[in-house]
Coordinates of C-alpha atoms in Angstrom, one line a residue:
Chain T
M73 CA -14.1 34.0 11.0
F74 CA -10.4 34.2 11.5
I75 CA -7.2 33.1 9.8
Q76 CA -3.9 32.3 11.4
E77 CA -1.1 34.5 10.0
H78 CA 2.5 33.3 10.4
N79 CA 5.2 35.8 9.5
C80 CA 8.1 33.6 8.4
E81 CA 10.6 36.4 8.9
T82 CA 9.9 37.2 12.5
G83 CA 8.2 34.0 13.5
E84 CA 5.3 35.9 14.9
I85 CA 2.0 34.0 14.8
T86 CA -1.2 36.0 15.0
Q87 CA -4.9 35.4 14.5
R88 CA -6.8 38.0 12.5
E89 CA -10.3 38.4 11.2
L90 CA -10.7 37.8 7.5
N91 CA -10.5 41.1 5.5
A92 CA -13.1 42.1 3.0
K93 CA -11.2 40.6 0.1
E94 CA -10.8 37.3 1.9
I95 CA -14.4 37.1 2.9
K96 CA -15.4 37.8 -0.7
Q97 CA -12.9 35.1 -1.9
R98 CA -14.3 32.6 0.7
Q99 CA -17.8 33.2 -0.4
A100 CA -16.7 32.7 -4.0
D101 CA -14.9 29.5 -3.0
E102 CA -17.9 28.2 -1.2
K103 CA -20.1 28.9 -4.1
A104 CA -17.7 27.3 -6.6
E105 CA -17.3 24.3 -4.3
A106 CA -21.1 23.9 -4.0
A107 CA -21.4 24.1 -7.8
R108 CA -18.6 21.6 -8.3
Q109 CA -20.2 19.2 -6.0
A110 CA -23.7 19.7 -7.5
E111 CA -22.2 19.1 -10.9
A112 CA -20.5 15.9 -9.7
E113 CA -23.8 14.7 -8.3
I114 CA -25.7 15.5 -11.5
K115 CA -23.0 13.7 -13.5
A116 CA -23.2 10.7 -11.2
A117 CA -27.0 10.6 -11.4
K118 CA -26.9 10.8 -15.2
K119 CA -24.4 8.0 -15.3
Q120 CA -26.5 5.9 -13.0
A121 CA -29.7 6.6 -15.1
I122 CA -27.9 5.3 -18.2
L123 CA -26.7 2.2 -16.4
D124 CA -30.2 1.6 -15.1
R125 CA -31.6 2.0 -18.6
I126 CA -29.3 -0.5 -20.1
G127 CA -29.5 -2.8 -17.1
L128 CA -25.8 -2.9 -16.1
T129 CA -24.0 -2.2 -12.9
A130 CA -21.0 0.1 -12.9
D131 CA -18.7 -2.9 -12.3
E132 CA -20.2 -4.8 -15.2
L133 CA -19.7 -1.8 -17.5
K134 CA -16.1 -1.6 -16.3
T135 CA -15.6 -5.3 -17.2
I136 CA -16.9 -4.7 -20.7
L137 CA -14.8 -1.6 -21.2
G138 CA -11.8 -3.0 -19.5
Chain Q
M238 CA 71.4 -2.8 28.9
P239 CA 68.1 -4.9 29.0
T240 CA 64.8 -3.3 28.0
T241 CA 61.2 -4.1 28.6
T242 CA 59.3 -6.1 26.0
N243 CA 56.5 -3.7 25.0
Y244 CA 57.9 -0.2 25.5
G245 CA 61.6 -0.7 25.5
W246 CA 62.3 0.9 28.8
T247 CA 65.8 0.5 30.0
T248 CA 66.2 -1.6 33.1
P249 CA 69.3 -2.5 35.2
A250 CA 71.2 -5.5 34.2
D251 CA 71.7 -8.3 36.8
T252 CA 75.4 -7.4 36.9
D253 CA 75.0 -3.7 37.4
L254 CA 76.4 -2.3 40.6
V255 CA 74.0 -1.4 43.5
K256 CA 75.5 2.1 43.6
D257 CA 74.1 2.8 40.2
G258 CA 70.6 1.7 41.3
A259 CA 69.3 5.2 41.9
S260 CA 70.3 6.4 38.4
A261 CA 68.8 3.3 36.8
I262 CA 65.5 3.8 38.6
R263 CA 65.5 7.4 37.6
T264 CA 66.1 6.5 33.9
L265 CA 63.4 3.9 34.0
G266 CA 61.0 6.3 35.7
T267 CA 61.6 9.0 33.1
A268 CA 61.0 6.5 30.3
I269 CA 57.7 5.4 31.9
D270 CA 56.6 9.0 32.4
T271 CA 57.4 9.8 28.8
T272 CA 55.5 6.8 27.5
T273 CA 52.5 7.3 29.7
K274 CA 52.2 10.9 28.6
N275 CA 52.6 9.8 24.9
L276 CA 49.7 7.4 25.4
N277 CA 47.6 9.9 27.2
P278 CA 47.9 13.2 25.5
E279 CA 44.5 14.5 26.6
T280 CA 44.6 17.7 28.5
T281 CA 41.0 18.9 28.7
L282 CA 37.6 17.5 29.6
G283 CA 36.2 15.7 26.5
D284 CA 39.5 15.3 24.7
I285 CA 40.0 12.0 23.0
A286 CA 43.2 10.3 21.8
Y287 CA 43.9 8.2 18.7
R288 CA 47.0 6.4 17.5
S289 CA 49.4 8.5 15.5
S290 CA 51.8 7.4 12.8
T291 CA 54.3 6.7 15.5
S292 CA 53.8 3.6 17.6
N293 CA 53.1 4.2 21.3
V294 CA 52.4 7.9 20.6
K295 CA 48.8 9.0 20.5
T296 CA 47.4 12.3 19.1
R297 CA 45.1 14.5 21.1
L298 CA 41.8 15.5 19.5
A299 CA 40.1 18.3 21.3
L300 CA 36.4 18.1 22.0
G301 CA 34.3 19.3 19.1
T302 CA 31.4 21.7 19.3
A303 CA 27.8 21.0 20.1
G304 CA 26.0 18.8 17.6
Q305 CA 29.2 17.8 15.7
L306 CA 29.8 14.2 14.8
L307 CA 33.1 12.3 14.6
Q308 CA 34.1 11.5 11.0
V309 CA 37.2 10.4 9.1
N310 CA 39.1 13.2 7.5
S311 CA 39.3 13.7 3.7
G312 CA 42.7 12.0 3.6
A313 CA 41.3 9.0 5.5
T314 CA 44.2 9.3 7.9
A315 CA 42.6 10.5 11.1
P316 CA 39.3 11.2 12.8
E317 CA 38.0 14.7 13.1
W318 CA 34.9 16.5 14.3
A319 CA 32.5 17.7 11.7
T320 CA 29.4 19.7 11.6
I321 CA 26.3 17.7 10.5
Q322 CA 25.1 18.3 7.0
T323 CA 21.4 19.3 7.1
G324 CA 20.4 18.0 3.8
G325 CA 19.6 21.3 2.2
M326 CA 16.2 21.7 3.8
T327 CA 15.6 24.6 6.2
S328 CA 12.5 24.9 8.2
L329 CA 11.2 28.4 7.6
A330 CA 8.0 28.2 9.6
S331 CA 6.1 25.6 11.6
G332 CA 3.1 25.6 13.9
S333 CA -0.3 24.2 14.8
I334 CA -3.4 25.3 12.8
A335 CA -5.6 27.1 15.3
S336 CA -8.9 25.3 15.9
S337 CA -11.8 27.1 14.1
A338 CA -9.4 29.0 11.8
T339 CA -10.3 29.1 8.2
G340 CA -6.7 28.4 7.4
F341 CA -3.2 29.8 7.7
D342 CA -1.4 32.5 5.9
L343 CA 2.4 32.2 5.6
T344 CA 3.8 35.7 4.9
S345 CA 7.3 37.3 4.4
I346 CA 8.8 34.1 3.0
S347 CA 12.5 34.4 2.5
T348 CA 13.7 34.3 -1.1
S349 CA 17.1 32.8 -0.1
Y350 CA 16.2 29.3 -1.4
N351 CA 15.5 27.5 -4.6
D352 CA 12.3 25.7 -3.9
L353 CA 9.6 25.7 -1.2
I354 CA 7.9 22.7 0.3
L355 CA 4.8 23.0 2.5
Y356 CA 3.9 20.0 4.7
M357 CA 0.5 19.7 6.4
R358 CA 0.1 16.9 8.9
N359 CA -2.8 15.5 10.8
F360 CA -5.2 18.1 9.7
S361 CA -9.0 17.9 9.9
I362 CA -11.7 20.2 8.6
S363 CA -15.1 20.5 10.3
T364 CA -17.2 20.1 7.2
T365 CA -17.0 18.5 3.8
A366 CA -14.6 20.8 2.0
N367 CA -11.5 21.1 -0.1
L368 CA -8.0 22.4 0.7
L369 CA -7.2 25.5 -1.3
I370 CA -3.9 27.3 -1.9
H371 CA -3.4 30.9 -2.9
L372 CA 0.0 32.3 -3.8
N373 CA 1.0 35.9 -3.1
N374 CA -2.7 36.6 -2.2
D375 CA -3.5 36.3 -5.8
T376 CA -7.2 35.5 -6.3
T377 CA -7.4 36.0 -10.0
S378 CA -7.6 33.3 -12.7
N379 CA -3.9 32.5 -12.6
Y380 CA -3.9 28.9 -11.5
W381 CA -3.6 26.1 -14.0
F382 CA -3.3 22.5 -13.0
I383 CA -4.3 18.9 -13.6
N384 CA -5.6 16.9 -10.7
D385 CA -5.5 13.1 -10.7
E386 CA -8.1 12.1 -8.3
F387 CA -8.9 8.8 -6.7
A388 CA -12.1 8.2 -4.7
S389 CA -13.2 4.7 -3.5
G390 CA -11.5 2.9 -6.4
T391 CA -12.5 5.3 -9.2
A392 CA -9.9 7.5 -10.8
S393 CA -10.5 10.6 -12.7
T394 CA -8.6 13.6 -14.1
V395 CA -9.8 17.1 -13.5
A396 CA -8.5 20.2 -15.3
G397 CA -8.0 23.4 -13.4
N398 CA -8.5 25.8 -16.2
G399 CA -7.4 29.3 -15.1
E400 CA -8.8 28.9 -11.6
T401 CA -8.7 31.4 -8.8
K402 CA -6.8 29.0 -6.5
V403 CA -5.3 25.6 -6.5
R404 CA -7.6 22.9 -5.3
L405 CA -5.5 20.2 -3.7
T406 CA -8.1 17.7 -2.8
N407 CA -11.2 15.9 -4.1
T408 CA -13.6 16.6 -1.3
I409 CA -12.3 16.1 2.2
S410 CA -14.6 14.1 4.5
A411 CA -15.9 16.2 7.4
S412 CA -13.8 15.8 10.6
R413 CA -11.6 13.1 9.1
D414 CA -8.5 12.9 11.3
G415 CA -5.0 12.2 10.2
L416 CA -5.0 13.8 6.7
S417 CA -1.8 15.1 5.2
A418 CA -0.7 17.0 2.2
Y419 CA 2.4 18.5 0.6
F420 CA 2.8 21.3 -1.8
I421 CA 6.1 22.1 -3.6
I422 CA 6.8 25.3 -5.6
Y423 CA 9.8 25.1 -7.8
D424 CA 12.1 28.0 -8.5
Y425 CA 9.8 30.2 -6.5
K426 CA 12.0 33.3 -6.4
N427 CA 12.4 33.7 -10.1
T428 CA 11.0 37.0 -11.4
T429 CA 10.9 36.2 -15.1
A430 CA 8.9 33.0 -15.6
F431 CA 5.8 31.2 -14.4
K432 CA 6.2 29.2 -11.3
S433 CA 5.4 25.5 -11.4
Y434 CA 4.1 23.4 -8.5
E435 CA 3.1 19.9 -7.6
Y436 CA 1.2 18.4 -4.7
Y437 CA -0.3 15.4 -3.1
A438 CA -3.2 15.5 -0.7
I439 CA -5.2 12.9 1.2
A440 CA -8.9 13.6 1.6
D441 CA -9.9 10.4 3.4
Y442 CA -8.6 6.9 3.9
N443 CA -9.8 6.0 0.4
K444 CA -9.5 9.4 -1.3
F445 CA -6.6 11.4 -2.5
A446 CA -5.5 13.6 -5.3
F447 CA -2.2 14.6 -6.8
G448 CA -1.4 17.1 -9.4
K449 CA 0.9 19.6 -11.1
G450 CA 0.4 23.0 -12.5
H451 CA 1.7 26.5 -12.7
F452 CA 1.0 29.9 -11.4
N453 CA 0.5 32.3 -14.3
D454 CA 1.9 35.2 -12.5
S455 CA 2.2 38.1 -14.8
S456 CA 3.5 40.4 -12.1
T457 CA 6.8 38.5 -12.2
L458 CA 7.2 38.5 -8.4
A459 CA 8.9 35.8 -6.3
I460 CA 6.5 33.8 -4.2
T461 CA 6.6 35.3 -0.7
R462 CA 3.2 34.3 0.6
I463 CA 1.3 31.0 0.7
T464 CA -2.2 30.8 2.0
A465 CA -3.9 27.5 2.7
T466 CA -7.6 27.6 3.5
A467 CA -10.6 25.3 3.8
S468 CA -13.1 26.0 1.0
T469 CA -15.8 26.0 3.6
G470 CA -15.9 25.2 7.3
T471 CA -12.9 25.6 9.5
F472 CA -9.9 23.5 10.6
D473 CA -10.4 21.3 13.7
S474 CA -6.7 20.6 14.0
G475 CA -3.4 20.0 12.2
T476 CA 0.1 21.3 11.8
Y477 CA 2.1 22.9 9.0
E478 CA 5.8 23.3 8.3
L479 CA 7.3 25.3 5.4
F480 CA 10.8 24.4 4.2
G481 CA 13.2 26.2 2.0
V482 CA 15.3 24.0 -0.2
K483 CA 18.7 25.0 -1.4

Protein backbone atom coordinates (compact mmCIF):
# COMPACT_ATOMS: atom_id res chain seq x y z
CA MET A 1 0.00 0.00 0.00
CA PHE A 2 1.30 3.41 -0.91
CA ILE A 3 0.34 7.03 -0.49
CA GLN A 4 1.12 9.89 -2.83
CA GLU A 5 3.08 12.66 -1.16
CA HIS A 6 3.08 16.15 -2.62
CA ASN A 7 5.53 18.65 -1.18
CA CYS A 8 3.80 21.99 -1.66
CA GLU A 9 7.03 23.92 -1.23
CA THR A 10 9.09 22.13 -3.86
CA GLY A 11 6.26 20.74 -6.00
CA GLU A 12 7.83 17.31 -5.79
CA ILE A 13 5.37 14.42 -6.00
CA THR A 14 6.45 11.01 -4.78
CA GLN A 15 4.85 7.73 -3.93
CA ARG A 16 5.89 6.04 -0.73
CA GLU A 17 4.86 3.00 1.21
CA LEU A 18 2.72 3.64 4.26
CA ASN A 19 4.77 3.88 7.40
CA ALA A 20 4.00 1.92 10.55
CA LYS A 21 1.92 4.72 12.05
CA GLU A 22 -0.12 5.09 8.87
CA ILE A 23 -0.70 1.36 8.58
CA LYS A 24 -1.89 1.28 12.17
CA GLN A 25 -4.14 4.28 11.52
CA ARG A 26 -5.54 2.68 8.40
CA GLN A 27 -6.33 -0.51 10.25
CA ALA A 28 -8.07 1.54 12.92
CA ASP A 29 -9.98 3.48 10.23
CA GLU A 30 -11.07 0.27 8.55
CA LYS A 31 -12.19 -1.18 11.85
CA ALA A 32 -14.05 1.99 12.80
CA GLU A 33 -15.67 2.13 9.39
CA ALA A 34 -16.80 -1.48 9.60
CA ALA A 35 -18.22 -0.86 13.08
CA ARG A 36 -19.99 2.28 11.89
CA GLN A 37 -21.55 0.48 8.97
CA ALA A 38 -22.53 -2.49 11.10
CA GLU A 39 -24.12 -0.15 13.60
CA ALA A 40 -26.02 1.61 10.83
CA GLU A 41 -27.26 -1.72 9.51
CA ILE A 42 -28.37 -2.82 12.97
CA LYS A 43 -30.14 0.48 13.48
CA ALA A 44 -31.89 0.16 10.11
CA ALA A 45 -32.89 -3.42 10.88
CA LYS A 46 -34.29 -2.41 14.27
CA LYS A 47 -36.23 0.39 12.65
CA GLN A 48 -37.63 -1.98 10.05
CA ALA A 49 -38.58 -4.53 12.72
CA ILE A 50 -40.59 -1.88 14.56
CA LEU A 51 -42.28 -0.79 11.36
CA ASP A 52 -43.12 -4.39 10.54
CA ARG A 53 -44.57 -4.88 14.01
CA ILE A 54 -46.87 -1.90 13.77
CA GLY A 55 -47.66 -2.60 10.13
CA LEU A 56 -46.48 0.67 8.61
CA THR A 57 -44.04 1.51 5.85
CA ALA A 58 -41.33 4.11 6.39
CA ASP A 59 -43.20 6.50 4.07
CA GLU A 60 -46.43 6.07 6.01
CA LEU A 61 -44.62 6.78 9.24
CA LYS A 62 -43.10 9.90 7.70
CA THR A 63 -46.57 11.05 6.69
CA ILE A 64 -47.84 10.59 10.24
CA LEU A 65 -44.89 12.38 11.77
CA GLY A 66 -44.71 15.03 9.11
CA MET B 1 -4.78 82.09 -47.09
CA PRO B 2 -7.25 79.24 -47.61
CA THR B 3 -7.08 76.15 -45.39
CA THR B 4 -8.39 72.61 -45.69
CA THR B 5 -11.66 71.71 -44.00
CA ASN B 6 -10.58 69.02 -41.59
CA TYR B 7 -6.99 69.70 -40.61
CA GLY B 8 -6.58 73.35 -41.47
CA TRP B 9 -3.66 72.91 -43.76
CA THR B 10 -2.72 76.06 -45.57
CA THR B 11 -3.11 75.89 -49.33
CA PRO B 12 -2.27 78.45 -52.06
CA ALA B 13 -4.94 80.91 -52.97
CA ASP B 14 -6.15 81.11 -56.57
CA THR B 15 -4.49 84.50 -56.90
CA ASP B 16 -1.08 83.46 -55.56
CA LEU B 17 1.81 83.79 -57.90
CA VAL B 18 3.21 80.69 -59.59
CA LYS B 19 6.68 81.60 -58.39
CA ASP B 20 5.54 81.07 -54.83
CA GLY B 21 4.25 77.57 -55.64
CA ALA B 22 7.28 75.69 -54.33
CA SER B 23 7.08 77.41 -50.98
CA ALA B 24 3.34 76.79 -50.77
CA ILE B 25 3.76 73.10 -51.52
CA ARG B 26 6.52 72.86 -48.93
CA THR B 27 4.31 74.52 -46.30
CA LEU B 28 1.43 72.21 -47.12
CA GLY B 29 3.70 69.16 -47.08
CA THR B 30 5.12 70.07 -43.69
CA ALA B 31 1.63 70.55 -42.29
CA ILE B 32 0.51 67.18 -43.65
CA ASP B 33 3.62 65.53 -42.24
CA THR B 34 3.04 67.04 -38.81
CA THR B 35 -0.62 66.03 -38.74
CA THR B 36 0.10 62.52 -39.96
CA LYS B 37 2.66 62.03 -37.23
CA ASN B 38 0.30 63.45 -34.62
CA LEU B 39 -2.31 60.93 -35.71
CA ASN B 40 0.15 58.05 -35.75
CA PRO B 41 2.40 58.37 -32.71
CA GLU B 42 3.15 54.63 -32.55
CA THR B 43 6.84 53.86 -32.78
CA THR B 44 7.10 50.23 -31.78
CA LEU B 45 5.43 46.94 -32.59
CA GLY B 46 2.28 46.56 -30.50
CA ASP B 47 1.89 50.23 -29.65
CA ILE B 48 -1.62 51.60 -29.78
CA ALA B 49 -2.82 55.20 -30.11
CA TYR B 50 -5.76 56.95 -28.50
CA ARG B 51 -7.15 60.47 -28.76
CA SER B 52 -5.52 63.00 -26.50
CA SER B 53 -7.15 66.11 -25.07
CA THR B 54 -6.00 67.97 -28.20
CA SER B 55 -7.92 67.33 -31.35
CA ASN B 56 -6.02 65.60 -34.15
CA VAL B 57 -3.26 64.64 -31.77
CA LYS B 58 -3.16 61.07 -30.49
CA THR B 59 -1.21 59.71 -27.56
CA ARG B 60 1.00 56.67 -27.88
CA LEU B 61 0.42 53.78 -25.44
CA ALA B 62 3.25 51.31 -25.49
CA LEU B 63 2.49 47.60 -25.50
CA GLY B 64 1.88 46.17 -22.03
CA THR B 65 3.42 43.04 -20.64
CA ALA B 66 2.27 39.44 -21.06
CA GLY B 67 -1.14 38.76 -19.55
CA GLN B 68 -2.04 42.39 -18.96
CA LEU B 69 -5.47 43.71 -19.88
CA LEU B 70 -6.48 47.14 -21.14
CA GLN B 71 -8.42 49.16 -18.59
CA VAL B 72 -9.47 52.76 -17.96
CA ASN B 73 -7.20 54.61 -15.56
CA SER B 74 -8.32 55.72 -12.11
CA GLY B 75 -9.07 59.24 -13.35
CA ALA B 76 -11.23 57.79 -16.13
CA THR B 77 -9.27 59.89 -18.62
CA ALA B 78 -7.25 57.38 -20.59
CA PRO B 79 -6.72 53.70 -21.23
CA GLU B 80 -3.85 51.87 -19.58
CA TRP B 81 -2.46 48.37 -19.34
CA ALA B 82 -3.10 46.61 -16.03
CA THR B 83 -2.09 43.35 -14.48
CA ILE B 84 -5.02 40.97 -13.95
CA GLN B 85 -6.21 40.69 -10.38
CA THR B 86 -6.16 36.98 -9.48
CA GLY B 87 -8.96 37.06 -6.95
CA GLY B 88 -6.87 36.22 -3.93
CA MET B 89 -6.67 32.46 -4.49
CA THR B 90 -3.30 30.94 -5.23
CA SER B 91 -2.86 27.36 -6.30
CA LEU B 92 -0.33 25.80 -3.93
CA ALA B 93 -0.43 22.24 -5.24
CA SER B 94 -2.35 20.26 -7.80
CA GLY B 95 -2.12 16.83 -9.30
CA SER B 96 -3.76 13.56 -10.13
CA ILE B 97 -4.32 10.98 -7.45
CA ALA B 98 -2.27 7.95 -8.36
CA SER B 99 -4.32 4.90 -9.18
CA SER B 100 -4.19 2.36 -6.30
CA ALA B 101 -2.96 4.98 -3.82
CA THR B 102 -4.56 4.98 -0.40
CA GLY B 103 -4.67 8.75 -0.66
CA PHE B 104 -2.51 11.81 -0.94
CA ASP B 105 -0.47 13.73 1.56
CA LEU B 106 0.09 17.46 1.07
CA THR B 107 3.15 18.50 3.03
CA SER B 108 5.13 21.72 3.65
CA ILE B 109 2.09 23.93 3.09
CA SER B 110 3.02 27.60 3.07
CA THR B 111 1.78 29.72 5.97
CA SER B 112 1.60 32.86 3.85
CA TYR B 113 -2.18 32.78 3.45
CA ASN B 114 -5.27 33.22 5.58
CA ASP B 115 -7.32 30.17 4.64
CA LEU B 116 -6.81 26.93 2.76
CA ILE B 117 -9.22 25.31 0.32
CA LEU B 118 -8.75 21.78 -0.92
CA TYR B 119 -10.69 20.72 -3.99
CA MET B 120 -11.00 17.10 -5.03
CA ARG B 121 -12.51 16.39 -8.40
CA ASN B 122 -13.70 13.33 -10.28
CA PHE B 123 -12.40 10.93 -7.70
CA SER B 124 -13.40 7.34 -7.35
CA ILE B 125 -12.58 4.74 -4.69
CA SER B 126 -12.33 1.04 -5.43
CA THR B 127 -14.53 -0.16 -2.58
CA THR B 128 -17.33 1.13 -0.38
CA ALA B 129 -15.47 3.59 1.81
CA ASN B 130 -15.30 7.07 3.24
CA LEU B 131 -13.05 10.00 2.58
CA LEU B 132 -10.98 10.91 5.62
CA ILE B 133 -8.91 13.97 6.39
CA HIS B 134 -6.06 14.28 8.86
CA LEU B 135 -4.38 17.56 9.72
CA ASN B 136 -0.71 17.81 10.61
CA ASN B 137 -0.55 14.01 10.70
CA ASP B 138 -2.50 14.13 13.96
CA THR B 139 -4.33 10.86 14.54
CA THR B 140 -5.45 11.54 18.08
CA SER B 141 -8.98 12.43 19.18
CA ASN B 142 -8.74 16.04 18.12
CA TYR B 143 -11.45 16.26 15.49
CA TRP B 144 -14.89 17.54 16.38
CA PHE B 145 -17.54 17.99 13.75
CA ILE B 146 -21.17 17.74 12.78
CA ASN B 147 -22.06 15.98 9.55
CA ASP B 148 -25.36 16.61 7.86
CA GLU B 149 -25.83 13.58 5.69
CA PHE B 150 -28.27 12.91 2.89
CA ALA B 151 -28.76 9.45 1.43
CA SER B 152 -31.54 8.52 -0.99
CA GLY B 153 -33.94 11.09 0.40
CA THR B 154 -33.20 10.53 4.06
CA ALA B 155 -31.38 13.20 6.01
CA SER B 156 -29.58 12.67 9.26
CA THR B 157 -27.10 14.43 11.47
CA VAL B 158 -24.03 12.67 12.80
CA ALA B 159 -21.80 13.98 15.54
CA GLY B 160 -18.06 13.55 15.29
CA ASN B 161 -17.25 13.51 18.96
CA GLY B 162 -13.51 13.74 19.41
CA GLU B 163 -12.70 11.61 16.39
CA THR B 164 -9.25 10.65 15.15
CA LYS B 165 -10.00 12.13 11.71
CA VAL B 166 -12.65 14.09 9.85
CA ARG B 167 -15.02 11.85 7.93
CA LEU B 168 -16.26 13.91 5.00
CA THR B 169 -18.64 11.45 3.44
CA ASN B 170 -21.47 9.12 4.29
CA THR B 171 -20.24 5.97 2.57
CA ILE B 172 -18.96 6.42 -0.94
CA SER B 173 -20.24 3.85 -3.41
CA ALA B 174 -17.55 1.60 -4.82
CA SER B 175 -16.01 2.82 -8.07
CA ARG B 176 -18.52 5.63 -8.43
CA ASP B 177 -17.04 8.11 -10.90
CA GLY B 178 -17.31 11.85 -10.87
CA LEU B 179 -17.34 12.49 -7.14
CA SER B 180 -16.09 15.75 -5.76
CA ALA B 181 -15.39 17.37 -2.43
CA TYR B 182 -14.04 20.53 -0.93
CA PHE B 183 -12.51 21.18 2.45
CA ILE B 184 -11.83 24.66 3.83
CA ILE B 185 -9.66 25.47 6.82
CA TYR B 186 -10.05 28.95 8.18
CA ASP B 187 -7.24 30.92 9.78
CA TYR B 188 -5.06 27.86 9.43
CA LYS B 189 -1.81 29.55 10.40
CA ASN B 190 -2.89 30.85 13.76
CA THR B 191 -0.88 29.37 16.61
CA THR B 192 -3.08 30.32 19.50
CA ALA B 193 -6.55 29.00 18.79
CA PHE B 194 -8.38 25.93 17.48
CA LYS B 195 -8.77 25.78 13.73
CA SER B 196 -12.24 25.54 12.26
CA TYR B 197 -13.13 23.89 8.99
CA GLU B 198 -16.07 23.12 6.76
CA TYR B 199 -16.64 20.80 3.87
CA TYR B 200 -18.99 19.29 1.33
CA ALA B 201 -18.51 15.89 -0.22
CA ILE B 202 -20.49 13.88 -2.72
CA ALA B 203 -20.58 10.12 -2.15
CA ASP B 204 -22.90 9.12 -5.00
CA TYR B 205 -25.44 10.75 -7.27
CA ASN B 206 -27.96 10.58 -4.39
CA LYS B 207 -25.64 10.82 -1.40
CA PHE B 208 -23.74 13.71 0.03
CA ALA B 209 -22.64 15.19 3.32
CA PHE B 210 -21.61 18.59 4.52
CA GLY B 211 -20.35 19.67 7.83
CA LYS B 212 -18.37 21.96 10.04
CA GLY B 213 -16.06 21.37 12.89
CA HIS B 214 -12.82 22.23 14.52
CA PHE B 215 -9.40 20.78 15.09
CA ASN B 216 -8.67 20.75 18.78
CA ASP B 217 -4.98 21.20 18.28
CA SER B 218 -3.35 21.75 21.63
CA SER B 219 0.08 21.96 20.02
CA THR B 220 -0.83 25.42 18.69
CA LEU B 221 0.80 24.81 15.35
CA ALA B 222 -0.22 26.19 12.00
CA ILE B 223 -1.67 23.61 9.62
CA THR B 224 1.14 22.66 7.26
CA ARG B 225 0.00 19.22 6.27
CA ILE B 226 -3.29 17.78 4.99
CA THR B 227 -3.72 14.09 4.34
CA ALA B 228 -6.73 12.75 2.47
CA THR B 229 -7.24 9.00 2.47
CA ALA B 230 -9.83 6.39 1.67
CA SER B 231 -10.97 4.65 4.86
CA THR B 232 -10.55 1.37 3.04
CA GLY B 233 -9.66 0.38 -0.49
CA THR B 234 -7.71 2.67 -2.78
CA PHE B 235 -8.33 5.49 -5.21
CA ASP B 236 -9.11 4.59 -8.81
CA SER B 237 -8.71 8.13 -10.07
CA GLY B 238 -9.23 11.79 -9.27
CA THR B 239 -7.46 15.09 -9.00
CA TYR B 240 -6.76 17.52 -6.19
CA GLU B 241 -5.86 21.15 -5.92
CA LEU B 242 -4.95 23.09 -2.82
CA PHE B 243 -5.44 26.85 -2.77
CA GLY B 244 -4.16 29.45 -0.37
CA VAL B 245 -6.58 32.31 0.12
CA LYS B 246 -5.40 35.78 1.05
